[in-house]
Amino acid sequence: MLKGKKIVVGITGSIAAYKIPFLVRLLVKEGAEVRVIMTPASKDFVTPLTLSTLSQHSVIADPFRADNGEWNNHVELGQWADAMIFAPVTANTLGKMAHGIADNFVVTAYLSAKCPVFIAPAMDLDMYAHPSTQNNINILKSFGNQIIEPQVGELASGLSGPGRMEEPEAILHLLADHFRSGLDLNHTKVIVTAGPTNEKIDPVRYIGNYSTGKMGFCIAEEAARRGAEVLLIAGPTHLVTYHPGITRMNVESAADMHAACIREAPAADMVIMAAAVADYTYAGQSPVKLKKGPGELTLKLEPTADILKELGTNKKENQLLIGFALETDHELENAKNKLVSKNLDFIVLNSLQDHGAGFGLETNKISIINRSGTVHQGTLNTKPAVAAEIIDFIVKNRT
Ligand code: CTP
């Protein structure tokens, strides 16, 4: 897949730079043509000599050539490349890329890119979690760049958490997948539901659940990145979307979500029900605030419509229906039963017994099961990476 592809590798000043010679070696071995560009700080972590030897081309680290003072042409490089991969990228460079601060050759080359751009951040977990870093990442995503999410693990500081740059082999696979599949959901209409539903009791109270919507939002972003036209039907959440290929529809209750799904599903090629829809609602909704009384308060709840089941019953030919199952015991057995009883094509299983998986976390761990019983067992990963894993499995196993 990478044979003859022209790849620019941009390195910035993080300890993870020590992994890049290996990435360059892997790319060259696959037949790619590689040009390495570096920030001045990155030269403290890995030498240009190592990289020029491995890439078989001289490395550019300065805007001007030291021998004759000539300009190093970042515009030409931007037009030459089939893909640019920036790895590792520090919090500092993320900020510069997000805001167009072109004070070194790496950022000028980034700003000149005419090709898909991959960015692999690497930093300590607190720097990574800082709203400033997250904001810059979101800005870069909104420009259409692909963020290679850092992995969860032990960091150079000795702390443990998200921030570790993705391994060179995984970056290589990602690039190969990009050239293989590219926009593999082009011309596909995908509905994704996400978040909780709120069932009103009175104007100031509701029955809700702990879902934040993060997993569903990541799936919507991933599907859009791969070319899908996405309708995101979202329950109450503060999350925002970035990709221009996503249309968002906000709903509040299970009944609202039901109405939206039933109305929109016939036009969709794929429906992914990641929302945590309430199973019961309060039918005696009061238009005024309930006053406390002397005794107990009993609220009678009524079942909501099972949206997924209804979509399964009315599924069009060639439409794919994907459900989620959140289980605490007999996980696989329960998930397989749901797959069959709701006429699904795939079911994504979340087990609350898995450490690092569940509501409100940045990470998740899932399994996916298809109709023939194939089980894909995922590993603990960031939610965007899990979203890519889910879409990959669906795309590879759809019939
Ligand atoms: N779901 C739905 N409509 C509902 C409730 C849930 O479409 N009223 C969907 C969810 O979006 C999810 C799937 O059903 O994709 C699984 O929800 P879950 O609550 O785990 O399963 P249930 O079938 O409701 O079974 P149980 O609560 O007994 O586990």
Short mmCIF file of C-alpha atoms and ligand atoms in Angstrom, two decimals:
data_model
loop_
_atom_site.label_atom_id
_atom_site.label_comp_id
_atom_site.label_asym_id
_atom_site.label_seq_id
_atom_site.Cartn_x
_atom_site.Cartn_y
_atom_site.Cartn_z
CA MET A 1 0.00 0.00 0.00
CA LEU A 2 2.86 2.38 0.73
CA LYS A 3 5.01 1.52 -2.28
CA GLY A 4 5.96 4.70 -4.12
CA LYS A 5 3.99 6.91 -1.73
CA LYS A 6 5.65 10.20 -0.89
CA ILE A 7 5.60 10.72 2.86
CA VAL A 8 6.83 13.71 4.85
CA VAL A 9 7.70 12.87 8.45
CA GLY A 10 7.84 15.92 10.77
CA ILE A 11 9.52 15.48 14.15
CA THR A 12 9.21 17.80 17.15
CA GLY A 13 11.00 17.94 20.50
CA SER A 14 9.55 15.14 22.57
CA ILE A 15 11.32 12.11 24.03
CA ALA A 16 9.11 9.93 21.81
CA ALA A 17 11.27 11.19 18.90
CA TYR A 18 13.52 8.22 19.65
CA LYS A 19 10.88 6.00 17.99
CA ILE A 20 10.90 7.88 14.68
CA PRO A 21 14.03 6.35 13.12
CA PHE A 22 12.21 3.03 13.43
CA LEU A 23 9.09 4.49 11.77
CA VAL A 24 11.22 5.88 8.92
CA ARG A 25 12.91 2.49 8.53
CA LEU A 26 9.52 0.75 8.35
CA LEU A 27 8.20 3.24 5.76
CA VAL A 28 11.29 2.88 3.57
CA LYS A 29 11.10 -0.92 3.85
CA GLU A 30 7.50 -0.73 2.57
CA GLY A 31 8.74 1.18 -0.47
CA ALA A 32 7.68 4.69 0.55
CA GLU A 33 9.75 7.74 -0.36
CA VAL A 34 10.39 9.59 2.87
CA ARG A 35 11.52 13.15 3.57
CA VAL A 36 12.23 13.98 7.20
CA ILE A 37 11.79 17.48 8.57
CA MET A 38 12.65 18.44 12.15
CA THR A 39 12.22 21.27 14.62
CA PRO A 40 15.45 22.56 16.18
CA ALA A 41 14.42 21.12 19.59
CA SER A 42 13.90 17.63 18.17
CA LYS A 43 17.60 17.43 17.25
CA ASP A 44 18.35 17.11 20.97
CA PHE A 45 16.41 13.84 21.01
CA VAL A 46 17.42 12.20 17.72
CA THR A 47 20.12 13.11 15.21
CA PRO A 48 19.56 14.31 11.63
CA LEU A 49 22.38 11.96 10.59
CA THR A 50 20.43 8.90 11.78
CA LEU A 51 17.34 10.07 9.94
CA SER A 52 19.07 11.07 6.71
CA THR A 53 20.83 7.70 6.66
CA LEU A 54 17.57 5.80 7.15
CA SER A 55 15.47 7.94 4.79
CA GLN A 56 18.26 8.12 2.18
CA HIS A 57 17.66 11.86 1.85
CA SER A 58 18.99 14.89 3.63
CA VAL A 59 16.93 16.12 6.53
CA ILE A 60 15.54 19.66 6.69
CA ALA A 61 15.61 21.30 10.09
CA ASP A 62 15.99 25.00 9.28
CA PRO A 63 14.11 27.41 7.04
CA PHE A 64 17.46 28.31 5.34
CA ARG A 65 20.35 26.15 4.20
CA ALA A 66 23.49 26.54 6.32
CA ASP A 67 25.91 26.23 3.33
CA ASN A 68 24.56 28.89 0.95
CA GLY A 69 21.75 30.60 2.90
CA GLU A 70 19.16 29.49 0.32
CA TRP A 71 15.52 29.07 1.30
CA ASN A 72 14.31 25.53 2.02
CA ASN A 73 11.15 25.25 -0.04
CA HIS A 74 8.26 24.19 2.21
CA VAL A 75 5.70 24.99 -0.50
CA GLU A 76 7.27 22.46 -2.86
CA LEU A 77 7.31 19.88 -0.09
CA GLY A 78 3.62 20.54 0.59
CA GLN A 79 2.82 19.81 -3.05
CA TRP A 80 5.14 16.81 -3.29
CA ALA A 81 3.72 14.79 -0.39
CA ASP A 82 0.94 12.16 -0.61
CA ALA A 83 0.69 12.31 3.18
CA MET A 84 2.36 14.17 6.01
CA ILE A 85 2.84 12.57 9.38
CA PHE A 86 3.86 14.72 12.31
CA ALA A 87 5.15 12.54 15.14
CA PRO A 88 5.77 13.08 17.94
CA VAL A 89 4.00 16.41 18.31
CA THR A 90 4.49 18.38 21.52
CA ALA A 91 1.86 20.56 23.19
CA ASN A 92 3.88 23.55 21.94
CA THR A 93 3.76 22.48 18.28
CA LEU A 94 0.07 21.51 18.55
CA GLY A 95 -0.56 25.11 19.62
CA LYS A 96 1.48 26.51 16.74
CA MET A 97 -0.23 24.26 14.19
CA ALA A 98 -3.67 25.14 15.51
CA HIS A 99 -2.97 28.88 15.38
CA GLY A 100 -0.71 29.14 12.34
CA ILE A 101 2.42 30.22 14.17
CA ALA A 102 4.99 29.37 11.50
CA ASP A 103 8.27 29.99 13.31
CA ASN A 104 10.05 26.82 12.16
CA PHE A 105 10.30 24.65 9.06
CA VAL A 106 8.00 21.92 10.41
CA VAL A 107 5.05 24.26 10.95
CA THR A 108 5.58 26.07 7.62
CA ALA A 109 5.55 22.68 5.87
CA TYR A 110 2.36 21.75 7.76
CA LEU A 111 0.70 24.99 6.64
CA SER A 112 1.70 24.23 3.04
CA ALA A 113 0.28 20.67 3.05
CA LYS A 114 -2.01 19.79 0.13
CA CYS A 115 -2.42 16.20 1.32
CA PRO A 116 -3.94 14.31 4.28
CA VAL A 117 -2.17 15.18 7.52
CA PHE A 118 -1.69 12.82 10.47
CA ILE A 119 -0.70 14.20 13.84
CA ALA A 120 0.56 11.99 16.69
CA PRO A 121 0.68 13.97 19.95
CA ALA A 122 3.03 12.85 22.73
CA MET A 123 3.31 14.46 26.13
CA ASP A 124 2.74 13.93 29.80
CA LEU A 125 -0.82 13.08 30.84
CA ASP A 126 -1.58 16.38 32.58
CA MET A 127 -0.33 18.42 29.61
CA TYR A 128 -2.42 16.22 27.34
CA ALA A 129 -5.52 16.62 29.50
CA HIS A 130 -5.13 20.41 29.80
CA PRO A 131 -8.05 22.27 28.17
CA SER A 132 -5.57 24.27 26.11
CA THR A 133 -4.12 21.10 24.53
CA GLN A 134 -7.56 19.54 24.05
CA ASN A 135 -8.78 22.75 22.48
CA ASN A 136 -5.86 22.79 20.03
CA ILE A 137 -6.48 19.14 19.16
CA ASN A 138 -10.12 19.92 18.47
CA ILE A 139 -9.14 22.87 16.28
CA LEU A 140 -6.76 20.66 14.32
CA LYS A 141 -9.48 18.03 13.91
CA SER A 142 -11.87 20.68 12.63
CA PHE A 143 -9.31 21.47 9.90
CA GLY A 144 -9.68 17.84 8.76
CA ASN A 145 -6.37 16.60 10.17
CA GLN A 146 -6.31 13.11 11.58
CA ILE A 147 -5.17 12.93 15.17
CA ILE A 148 -3.42 9.68 16.05
CA GLU A 149 -4.57 9.48 19.63
CA PRO A 150 -1.83 8.86 22.16
CA GLN A 151 -1.92 5.56 23.95
CA VAL A 152 -2.60 4.91 27.58
CA GLY A 153 0.48 3.64 29.40
CA GLU A 154 3.62 4.41 31.31
CA LEU A 155 5.09 7.81 30.39
CA ALA A 156 8.66 9.12 30.48
CA SER A 157 7.78 11.04 33.67
CA GLY A 158 7.03 7.76 35.43
CA LEU A 159 3.32 8.61 35.55
CA SER A 160 0.78 6.45 33.80
CA GLY A 161 -2.15 7.54 31.59
CA PRO A 162 -2.92 8.82 28.09
CA GLY A 163 -0.04 10.69 26.41
CA ARG A 164 2.26 7.99 25.03
CA MET A 165 2.83 8.32 21.30
CA GLU A 166 1.35 5.55 19.22
CA GLU A 167 3.89 2.84 18.30
CA PRO A 168 5.61 3.07 14.87
CA GLU A 169 4.08 -0.23 13.70
CA ALA A 170 0.58 1.06 14.50
CA ILE A 171 1.28 4.36 12.70
CA LEU A 172 2.48 2.37 9.69
CA HIS A 173 -0.75 0.32 9.70
CA LEU A 174 -2.81 3.47 9.96
CA LEU A 175 -1.07 5.00 6.96
CA ALA A 176 -1.43 1.76 4.99
CA ASP A 177 -5.14 1.64 5.92
CA HIS A 178 -5.49 5.23 4.80
CA PHE A 179 -4.10 4.46 1.35
CA ARG A 180 -6.08 1.21 1.16
CA SER A 181 -9.45 2.37 2.36
CA GLY A 182 -9.26 6.14 2.39
CA LEU A 183 -12.85 7.23 2.34
CA ASP A 184 -14.44 3.81 2.74
CA LEU A 185 -17.78 5.27 3.88
CA ASN A 186 -18.09 7.61 0.91
CA HIS A 187 -21.69 7.86 -0.35
CA THR A 188 -22.93 6.21 2.87
CA LYS A 189 -25.64 7.76 5.03
CA VAL A 190 -25.03 6.94 8.66
CA ILE A 191 -27.25 7.72 11.64
CA VAL A 192 -25.49 7.72 15.01
CA THR A 193 -27.41 8.17 18.26
CA ALA A 194 -25.51 9.32 21.33
CA GLY A 195 -25.87 10.48 24.89
CA PRO A 196 -28.53 9.91 27.52
CA THR A 197 -32.21 10.74 27.35
CA ASN A 198 -33.87 12.81 30.05
CA GLU A 199 -37.36 11.86 31.16
CA LYS A 200 -39.07 14.88 32.64
CA ILE A 201 -40.81 14.75 36.02
CA ASP A 202 -41.66 18.44 36.23
CA PRO A 203 -40.11 21.66 34.83
CA VAL A 204 -37.02 21.33 37.09
CA ARG A 205 -36.47 17.58 37.51
CA TYR A 206 -35.85 14.61 35.28
CA ILE A 207 -34.78 10.97 35.35
CA GLY A 208 -31.48 10.56 33.50
CA ASN A 209 -28.41 8.34 33.36
CA TYR A 210 -24.62 8.68 33.49
CA SER A 211 -24.01 8.58 29.73
CA THR A 212 -21.96 11.55 28.48
CA GLY A 213 -22.30 10.74 24.78
CA LYS A 214 -18.54 10.66 24.19
CA MET A 215 -18.44 7.24 22.53
CA GLY A 216 -21.26 8.08 20.12
CA PHE A 217 -19.74 11.46 19.26
CA CYS A 218 -16.38 9.78 18.51
CA ILE A 219 -18.16 7.28 16.24
CA ALA A 220 -19.89 10.14 14.40
CA GLU A 221 -16.54 11.92 13.88
CA GLU A 222 -14.86 8.73 12.68
CA ALA A 223 -17.66 7.90 10.23
CA ALA A 224 -17.59 11.47 8.85
CA ARG A 225 -13.80 11.39 8.54
CA ARG A 226 -14.18 8.28 6.40
CA GLY A 227 -16.53 10.05 4.04
CA ALA A 228 -19.99 9.27 5.48
CA GLU A 229 -22.83 11.74 5.55
CA VAL A 230 -23.64 11.56 9.26
CA LEU A 231 -26.83 12.46 11.11
CA LEU A 232 -26.04 12.57 14.82
CA ILE A 233 -29.17 12.31 16.96
CA ALA A 234 -27.96 13.47 20.36
CA GLY A 235 -29.55 13.40 23.79
CA PRO A 236 -28.73 16.19 26.25
CA THR A 237 -24.94 16.65 26.38
CA HIS A 238 -22.45 19.54 26.33
CA LEU A 239 -20.31 17.88 23.65
CA VAL A 240 -19.70 19.58 20.32
CA THR A 241 -19.06 18.16 16.85
CA TYR A 242 -16.19 19.17 14.58
CA HIS A 243 -16.45 17.48 11.21
CA PRO A 244 -18.43 19.37 8.56
CA GLY A 245 -19.90 16.03 7.40
CA ILE A 246 -21.97 15.76 10.61
CA THR A 247 -25.49 17.17 10.92
CA ARG A 248 -26.64 17.27 14.52
CA MET A 249 -30.19 16.88 15.77
CA ASN A 250 -30.77 17.46 19.49
CA VAL A 251 -33.45 15.51 21.34
CA GLU A 252 -34.36 15.29 24.99
CA SER A 253 -36.49 12.30 25.86
CA ALA A 254 -36.71 8.66 24.75
CA ALA A 255 -39.94 9.58 22.94
CA ASP A 256 -38.13 12.40 21.03
CA MET A 257 -35.31 10.05 20.11
CA HIS A 258 -37.80 7.40 19.02
CA ALA A 259 -39.63 9.87 16.77
CA ALA A 260 -36.40 11.15 15.21
CA CYS A 261 -35.00 7.65 14.59
CA ILE A 262 -38.19 6.26 13.08
CA ARG A 263 -38.51 9.31 10.82
CA GLU A 264 -34.87 9.37 9.65
CA ALA A 265 -33.90 5.66 9.54
CA PRO A 266 -35.51 4.77 6.17
CA ALA A 267 -33.00 7.07 4.41
CA ALA A 268 -29.95 5.60 6.18
CA ASP A 269 -27.56 2.91 5.00
CA MET A 270 -26.35 2.33 8.54
CA VAL A 271 -27.81 3.08 11.97
CA ILE A 272 -25.52 2.96 15.00
CA MET A 273 -27.52 3.14 18.25
CA ALA A 274 -24.94 4.22 20.81
CA ALA A 275 -27.39 6.26 22.90
CA ALA A 276 -28.30 5.22 26.43
CA VAL A 277 -32.04 5.46 25.92
CA ALA A 278 -34.20 5.35 29.05
CA ASP A 279 -36.17 2.12 29.35
CA TYR A 280 -38.85 3.83 31.44
CA THR A 281 -40.41 7.27 31.44
CA TYR A 282 -42.66 9.19 33.83
CA ALA A 283 -46.04 9.58 32.26
CA GLY A 284 -47.53 11.92 34.85
CA GLN A 285 -45.30 14.87 33.95
CA SER A 286 -46.36 17.94 35.91
CA PRO A 287 -46.47 21.36 34.19
CA VAL A 288 -45.61 23.00 37.52
CA LYS A 289 -42.89 22.19 40.05
CA LEU A 290 -43.93 19.40 42.42
CA LYS A 291 -44.07 20.56 46.03
CA LYS A 292 -42.74 18.32 48.76
CA GLY A 293 -45.36 16.73 50.98
CA PRO A 294 -45.26 15.04 54.34
CA GLY A 295 -45.03 11.40 53.15
CA GLU A 296 -43.37 9.28 50.47
CA LEU A 297 -43.52 10.16 46.81
CA THR A 298 -44.16 7.35 44.37
CA LEU A 299 -43.62 7.92 40.66
CA LYS A 300 -45.18 5.39 38.35
CA LEU A 301 -42.91 4.73 35.35
CA GLU A 302 -44.04 3.41 32.01
CA PRO A 303 -41.90 1.52 29.51
CA THR A 304 -40.53 3.47 26.54
CA ALA A 305 -40.53 2.12 23.01
CA ASP A 306 -37.51 -0.09 22.21
CA ILE A 307 -36.18 1.92 19.27
CA LEU A 308 -33.57 -0.61 18.24
CA LYS A 309 -36.09 -3.44 18.16
CA GLU A 310 -38.45 -1.40 16.03
CA LEU A 311 -35.63 -0.46 13.64
CA GLY A 312 -34.68 -4.15 13.47
CA THR A 313 -38.24 -5.17 12.62
CA ASN A 314 -38.48 -2.57 9.85
CA LYS A 315 -34.91 -2.89 8.59
CA LYS A 316 -34.54 -2.22 4.86
CA GLU A 317 -32.62 -4.56 2.62
CA ASN A 318 -28.88 -3.69 2.71
CA GLN A 319 -29.33 -1.49 5.77
CA LEU A 320 -26.92 -2.20 8.61
CA LEU A 321 -28.15 -1.94 12.19
CA ILE A 322 -25.67 -1.75 15.02
CA GLY A 323 -26.70 -1.86 18.67
CA PHE A 324 -24.85 -1.44 21.93
CA ALA A 325 -25.16 -3.59 25.00
CA LEU A 326 -24.02 -2.54 28.42
CA GLU A 327 -23.81 -5.59 30.60
CA THR A 328 -22.60 -6.44 34.06
CA ASP A 329 -22.87 -10.25 33.94
CA HIS A 330 -23.17 -13.08 31.34
CA GLU A 331 -21.97 -10.39 28.94
CA LEU A 332 -21.36 -12.35 25.71
CA GLU A 333 -24.47 -14.48 26.12
CA ASN A 334 -26.70 -11.45 26.75
CA ALA A 335 -25.18 -9.51 23.87
CA LYS A 336 -25.62 -12.41 21.43
CA ASN A 337 -29.26 -12.77 22.51
CA LYS A 338 -29.87 -9.06 21.88
CA LEU A 339 -28.21 -9.33 18.45
CA VAL A 340 -30.69 -12.01 17.43
CA SER A 341 -33.83 -10.75 19.19
CA LYS A 342 -33.44 -7.22 17.79
CA ASN A 343 -32.41 -8.37 14.29
CA LEU A 344 -29.06 -6.53 14.43
CA ASP A 345 -26.05 -6.95 12.15
CA PHE A 346 -23.51 -6.11 14.84
CA ILE A 347 -23.59 -5.55 18.57
CA VAL A 348 -20.96 -3.63 20.50
CA LEU A 349 -20.56 -4.95 24.02
CA ASN A 350 -19.42 -2.81 26.92
CA SER A 351 -18.78 -4.59 30.17
CA LEU A 352 -18.81 -2.50 33.30
CA GLN A 353 -16.50 -5.14 34.78
CA ASP A 354 -13.66 -3.94 32.52
CA HIS A 355 -11.36 -1.47 34.24
CA GLY A 356 -11.20 1.80 32.24
CA ALA A 357 -14.48 1.14 30.41
CA GLY A 358 -17.74 2.90 31.19
CA PHE A 359 -19.47 6.22 31.60
CA GLY A 360 -17.60 9.53 31.50
CA LEU A 361 -14.12 8.03 31.03
CA GLU A 362 -11.70 9.01 28.26
CA THR A 363 -11.04 5.33 27.54
CA ASN A 364 -13.14 2.32 26.65
CA LYS A 365 -12.84 -1.38 26.00
CA ILE A 366 -15.38 -3.15 23.85
CA SER A 367 -16.09 -6.40 22.03
CA ILE A 368 -17.99 -6.52 18.74
CA ILE A 369 -20.02 -9.49 17.60
CA ASN A 370 -21.50 -10.09 14.16
CA ARG A 371 -24.32 -12.35 13.06
CA SER A 372 -22.11 -15.30 12.29
CA GLY A 373 -20.82 -15.14 15.87
CA THR A 374 -17.37 -13.70 15.13
CA VAL A 375 -16.22 -11.85 18.23
CA HIS A 376 -13.67 -9.06 17.99
CA GLN A 377 -12.13 -8.53 21.40
CA GLY A 378 -10.84 -4.97 21.70
CA THR A 379 -8.17 -3.70 24.08
CA LEU A 380 -8.34 -0.69 26.42
CA ASN A 381 -7.96 2.40 24.25
CA THR A 382 -8.99 6.05 23.93
CA LYS A 383 -12.57 6.54 22.73
CA PRO A 384 -11.57 7.91 19.27
CA ALA A 385 -9.36 4.84 18.76
CA VAL A 386 -12.22 2.56 19.86
CA ALA A 387 -14.53 4.37 17.42
CA ALA A 388 -12.05 3.59 14.60
CA GLU A 389 -11.93 -0.04 15.77
CA ILE A 390 -15.74 -0.30 15.65
CA ILE A 391 -16.04 1.25 12.17
CA ASP A 392 -13.16 -0.91 10.90
CA PHE A 393 -14.87 -4.09 12.08
CA ILE A 394 -18.19 -3.06 10.54
CA VAL A 395 -16.60 -2.12 7.21
CA LYS A 396 -14.54 -5.34 7.03
CA ASN A 397 -17.35 -7.65 8.12
CA ARG A 398 -20.38 -6.19 6.37
CA THR A 399 -21.84 -8.48 3.76
N1 CTP B 1 -32.17 1.06 23.11
C1 CTP B 1 -33.21 1.51 22.31
N2 CTP B 1 -34.39 1.89 22.87
C2 CTP B 1 -34.58 1.81 24.19
C3 CTP B 1 -33.54 1.34 25.03
C4 CTP B 1 -32.34 0.97 24.45
O1 CTP B 1 -33.03 1.58 21.10
N3 CTP B 1 -35.73 2.20 24.70
C5 CTP B 1 -30.91 0.63 22.47
C6 CTP B 1 -29.64 1.31 22.95
O2 CTP B 1 -29.35 2.45 22.19
C7 CTP B 1 -28.60 0.22 22.75
C8 CTP B 1 -29.39 -1.06 22.93
O3 CTP B 1 -30.76 -0.72 22.82
O4 CTP B 1 -28.09 0.22 21.43
C9 CTP B 1 -29.15 -1.81 24.21
O5 CTP B 1 -29.69 -1.19 25.31
P1 CTP B 1 -29.72 -1.97 26.71
O6 CTP B 1 -30.40 -1.07 27.68
O7 CTP B 1 -28.39 -2.47 27.04
O8 CTP B 1 -30.60 -3.21 26.37
P2 CTP B 1 -32.09 -3.52 26.55
O9 CTP B 1 -32.54 -4.18 25.32
O10 CTP B 1 -32.84 -2.31 26.98
O11 CTP B 1 -32.07 -4.65 27.64
P3 CTP B 1 -31.76 -4.62 29.20
O12 CTP B 1 -32.00 -3.22 29.69
O13 CTP B 1 -32.69 -5.63 29.72
O14 CTP B 1 -30.33 -5.06 29.31
#
